[in-house]
Coordinates of C-alpha atoms in Angstrom, one line a residue:
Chain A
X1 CA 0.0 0.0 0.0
X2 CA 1.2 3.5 -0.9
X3 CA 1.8 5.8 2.2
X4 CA 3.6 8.4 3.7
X5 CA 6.3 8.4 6.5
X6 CA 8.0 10.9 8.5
X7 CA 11.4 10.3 10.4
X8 CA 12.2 10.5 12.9
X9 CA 8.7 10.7 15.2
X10 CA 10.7 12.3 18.3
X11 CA 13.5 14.5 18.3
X12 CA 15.3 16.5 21.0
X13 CA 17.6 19.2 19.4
X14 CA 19.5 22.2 21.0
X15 CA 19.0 25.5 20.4
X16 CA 21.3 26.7 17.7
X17 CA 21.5 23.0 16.1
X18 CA 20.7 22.6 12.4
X19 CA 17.6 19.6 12.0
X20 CA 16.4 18.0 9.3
X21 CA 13.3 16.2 8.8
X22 CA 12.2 13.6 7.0
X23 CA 9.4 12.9 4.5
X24 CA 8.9 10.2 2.4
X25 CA 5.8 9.4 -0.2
X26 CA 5.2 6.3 -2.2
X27 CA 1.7 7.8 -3.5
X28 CA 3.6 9.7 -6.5
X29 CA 2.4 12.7 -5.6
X30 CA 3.4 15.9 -7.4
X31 CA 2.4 18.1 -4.2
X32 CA 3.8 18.2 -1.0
X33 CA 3.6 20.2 2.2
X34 CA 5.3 20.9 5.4
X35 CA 2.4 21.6 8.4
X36 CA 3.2 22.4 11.7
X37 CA 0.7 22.0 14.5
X38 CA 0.6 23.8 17.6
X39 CA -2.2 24.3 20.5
X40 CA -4.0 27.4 19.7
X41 CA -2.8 27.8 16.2
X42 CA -3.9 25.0 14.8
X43 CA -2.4 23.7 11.6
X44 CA 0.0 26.1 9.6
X45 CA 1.8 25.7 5.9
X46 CA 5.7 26.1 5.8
X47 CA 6.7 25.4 2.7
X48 CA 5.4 23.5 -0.2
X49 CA 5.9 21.9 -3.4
X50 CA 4.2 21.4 -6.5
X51 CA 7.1 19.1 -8.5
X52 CA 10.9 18.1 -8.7
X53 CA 12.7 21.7 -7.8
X54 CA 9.9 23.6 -7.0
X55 CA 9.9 24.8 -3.6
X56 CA 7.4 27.8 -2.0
X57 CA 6.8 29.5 1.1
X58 CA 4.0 29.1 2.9
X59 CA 2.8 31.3 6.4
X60 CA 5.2 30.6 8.8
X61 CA 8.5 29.8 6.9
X62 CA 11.0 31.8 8.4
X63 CA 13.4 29.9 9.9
X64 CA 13.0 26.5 7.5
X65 CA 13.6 25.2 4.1
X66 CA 12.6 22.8 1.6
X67 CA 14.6 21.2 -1.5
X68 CA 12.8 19.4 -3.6
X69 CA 15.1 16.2 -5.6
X70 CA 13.0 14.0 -6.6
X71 CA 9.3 13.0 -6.3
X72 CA 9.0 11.2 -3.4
X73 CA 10.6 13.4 -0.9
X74 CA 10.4 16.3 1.1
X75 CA 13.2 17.3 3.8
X76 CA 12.4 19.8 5.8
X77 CA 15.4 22.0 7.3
X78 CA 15.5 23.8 10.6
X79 CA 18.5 26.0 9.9
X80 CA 19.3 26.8 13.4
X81 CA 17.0 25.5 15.8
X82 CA 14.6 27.9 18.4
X83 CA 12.7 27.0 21.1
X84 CA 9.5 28.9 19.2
X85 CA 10.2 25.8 16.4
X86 CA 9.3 23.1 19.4
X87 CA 6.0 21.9 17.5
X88 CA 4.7 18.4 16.0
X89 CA 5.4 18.2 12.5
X90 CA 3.5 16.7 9.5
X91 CA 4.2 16.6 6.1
X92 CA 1.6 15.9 3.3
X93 CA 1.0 15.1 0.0
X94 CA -1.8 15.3 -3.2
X95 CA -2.1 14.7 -6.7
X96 CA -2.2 17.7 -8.9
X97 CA -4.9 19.6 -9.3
X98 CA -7.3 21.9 -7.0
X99 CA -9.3 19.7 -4.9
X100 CA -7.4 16.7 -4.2
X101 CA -7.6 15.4 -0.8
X102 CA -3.9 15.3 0.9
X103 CA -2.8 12.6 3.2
X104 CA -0.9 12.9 5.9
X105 CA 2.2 11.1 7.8
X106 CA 2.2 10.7 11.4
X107 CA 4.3 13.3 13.0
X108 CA 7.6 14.2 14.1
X109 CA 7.5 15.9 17.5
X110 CA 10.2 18.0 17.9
X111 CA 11.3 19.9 20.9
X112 CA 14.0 22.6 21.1
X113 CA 16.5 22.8 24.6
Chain B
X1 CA -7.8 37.4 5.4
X2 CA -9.3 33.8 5.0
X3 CA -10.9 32.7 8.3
X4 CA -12.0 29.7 9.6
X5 CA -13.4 28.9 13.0
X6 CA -15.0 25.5 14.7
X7 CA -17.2 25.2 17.3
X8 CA -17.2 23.8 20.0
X9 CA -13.7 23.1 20.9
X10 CA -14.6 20.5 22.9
X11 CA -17.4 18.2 23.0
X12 CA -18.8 15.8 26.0
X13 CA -21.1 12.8 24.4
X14 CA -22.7 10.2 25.9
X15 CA -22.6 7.0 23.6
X16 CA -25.6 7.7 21.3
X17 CA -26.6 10.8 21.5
X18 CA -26.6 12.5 18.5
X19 CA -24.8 16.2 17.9
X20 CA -23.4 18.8 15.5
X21 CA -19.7 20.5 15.1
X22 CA -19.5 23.1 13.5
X23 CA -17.0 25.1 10.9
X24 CA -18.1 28.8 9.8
X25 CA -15.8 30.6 7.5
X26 CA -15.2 34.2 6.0
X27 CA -13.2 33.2 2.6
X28 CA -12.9 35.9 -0.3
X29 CA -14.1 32.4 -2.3
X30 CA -15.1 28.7 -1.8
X31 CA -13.5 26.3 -3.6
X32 CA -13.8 23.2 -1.3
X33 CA -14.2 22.6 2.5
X34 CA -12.6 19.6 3.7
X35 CA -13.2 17.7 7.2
X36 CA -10.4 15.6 8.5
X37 CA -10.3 13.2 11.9
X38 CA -6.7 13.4 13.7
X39 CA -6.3 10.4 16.5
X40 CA -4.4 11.1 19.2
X41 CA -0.7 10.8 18.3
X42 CA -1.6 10.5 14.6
X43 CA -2.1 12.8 11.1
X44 CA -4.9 14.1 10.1
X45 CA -6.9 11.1 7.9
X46 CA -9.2 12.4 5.5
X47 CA -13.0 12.3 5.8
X48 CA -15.0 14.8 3.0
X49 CA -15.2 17.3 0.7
X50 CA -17.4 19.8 -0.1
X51 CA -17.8 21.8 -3.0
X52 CA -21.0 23.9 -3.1
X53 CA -23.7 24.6 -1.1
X54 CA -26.2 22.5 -0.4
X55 CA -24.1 19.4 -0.9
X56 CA -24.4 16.5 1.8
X57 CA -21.8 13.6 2.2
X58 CA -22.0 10.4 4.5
X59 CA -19.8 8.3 5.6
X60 CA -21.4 5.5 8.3
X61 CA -22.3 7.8 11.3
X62 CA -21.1 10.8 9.9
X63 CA -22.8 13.7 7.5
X64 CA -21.1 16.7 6.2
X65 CA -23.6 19.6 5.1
X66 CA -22.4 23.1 3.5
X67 CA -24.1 26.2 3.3
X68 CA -23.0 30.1 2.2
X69 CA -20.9 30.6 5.6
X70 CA -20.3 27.4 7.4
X71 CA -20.2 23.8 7.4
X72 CA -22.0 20.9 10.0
X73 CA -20.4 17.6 10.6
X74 CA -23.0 15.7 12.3
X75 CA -22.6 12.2 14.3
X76 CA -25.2 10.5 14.9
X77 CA -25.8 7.9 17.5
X78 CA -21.8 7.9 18.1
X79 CA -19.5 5.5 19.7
X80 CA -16.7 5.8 21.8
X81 CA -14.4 4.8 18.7
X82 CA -15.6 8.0 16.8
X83 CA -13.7 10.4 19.7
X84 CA -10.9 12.3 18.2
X85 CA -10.3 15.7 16.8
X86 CA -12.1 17.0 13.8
X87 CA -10.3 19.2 11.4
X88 CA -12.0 21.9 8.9
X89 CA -10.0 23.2 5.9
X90 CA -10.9 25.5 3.6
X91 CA -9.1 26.2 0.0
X92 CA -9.8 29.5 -1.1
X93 CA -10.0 31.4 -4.3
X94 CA -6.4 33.0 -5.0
X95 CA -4.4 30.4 -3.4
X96 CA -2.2 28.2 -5.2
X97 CA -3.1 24.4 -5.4
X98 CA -3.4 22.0 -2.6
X99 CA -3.0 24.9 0.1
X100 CA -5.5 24.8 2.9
X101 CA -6.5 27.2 5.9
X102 CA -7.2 25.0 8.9
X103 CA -9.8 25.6 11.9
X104 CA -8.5 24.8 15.4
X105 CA -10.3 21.8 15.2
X106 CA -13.2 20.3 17.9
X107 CA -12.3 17.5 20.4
X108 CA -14.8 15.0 20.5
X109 CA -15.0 12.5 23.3
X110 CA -18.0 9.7 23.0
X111 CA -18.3 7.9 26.6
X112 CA -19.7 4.8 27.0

């Protein structure tokens, strides 16, 4: 079955530290996003991507990046690591087009010493 | 600026009995609504879509209903298995592909 897998689901980092997450899709999806969730914010978009180099910014990107190599993943890049970036974070993809429902990996719950 | 609110944050059920959440939004223009259900722990797995108003979708003891301003997901006759958070998204005219505005979400709990 296709699916969608974050690594790794914890991770404790220290402020200053550069972090990279993982996200890997075996849909084939063209799109893919960076979420991060937070109590009283909801879900928020860092970065996405609609195809192989393309990389945008979504609300809250300061602070991350995205590359974009190939189809099936998405590595999301905390240059140097602040406490505000403690969150859970999930990535997400879609097939192209406007209304496509997106599907979601599990998580990576980071928190920043 | 998009908006999009849910109501109540939390929810109290007893097993069976039958209620409403709610998602109201102020978008500049409705291109889909979508309700997810995120587990404790978990992503958000989706559940609907909805494109227009007056459009209804089921899925066992779930309906999704969409007016002009706001969207219902009602439960009917839950169980305790149906407790989680419920997520509304909204994508909006303007916005490029695939990007959704997210309510805060509602935390249901069904007790037995």
């Amino acid at each position: 079955d296709a699916e969608i897998t974050q690594s790794p689901r914890h991770k404790i980092t220290e402020t200053g530290r550069q972090v990279t997450l993982a996200c890997h899709q075996t849909w084939n999806h063209n799109n893919m996003f960076w979420y991060r969730q937070d109590l009283g914010h909801g879900l928020r978009l860092i970065h996405y991507s609609y195809g192989v180099q393309d990389t945008n910014k979504g609300e809250v990107s300061d602070g991350y990046s995205v590359s974009r190599s190939n189809t099936e993943d998405l590595p999301l890049t905390l240059e140097s690591a602040a406490s505000s970036q403690t969150s859970v974070y999930f990535c997400a993809s879609s097939e192209a087009g406007m209304n496509t429902e997106a599907f979601f990996g599990q998580g990576t719950r980071l928190t920043v010493v | 600026e998009d908006q999009v609110t849910q109501s109540p944050e939390a929810l109290r059920l007893q097993e069976g009995e039958s209620s409403s959440l709610n998602c109201s939004y102020t978008v500049s223009g409705l291109r889909g609504l979508f309700w997810y259900r995120q587990d404790p722990g978990k992503g958000p797995e989706f559940l609907f879509t909805l494109y227009s108003a007056g459009e209804e979708k089921e899925k066992e003891r779930l309906k999704a209903t969409l007016t002009k301003k706001e969207s219902f997901l009602h439960i009917t006759a839950p169980k305790p298995e149906d407790s989680a958070t419920y997520l509304c998204a909204v994508y909006v005219d303007g916005t490029s592909y695939g990007k959704l505005t997210f309510g805060q979400g509602t935390i249901l709990t069904v007790h037995p």
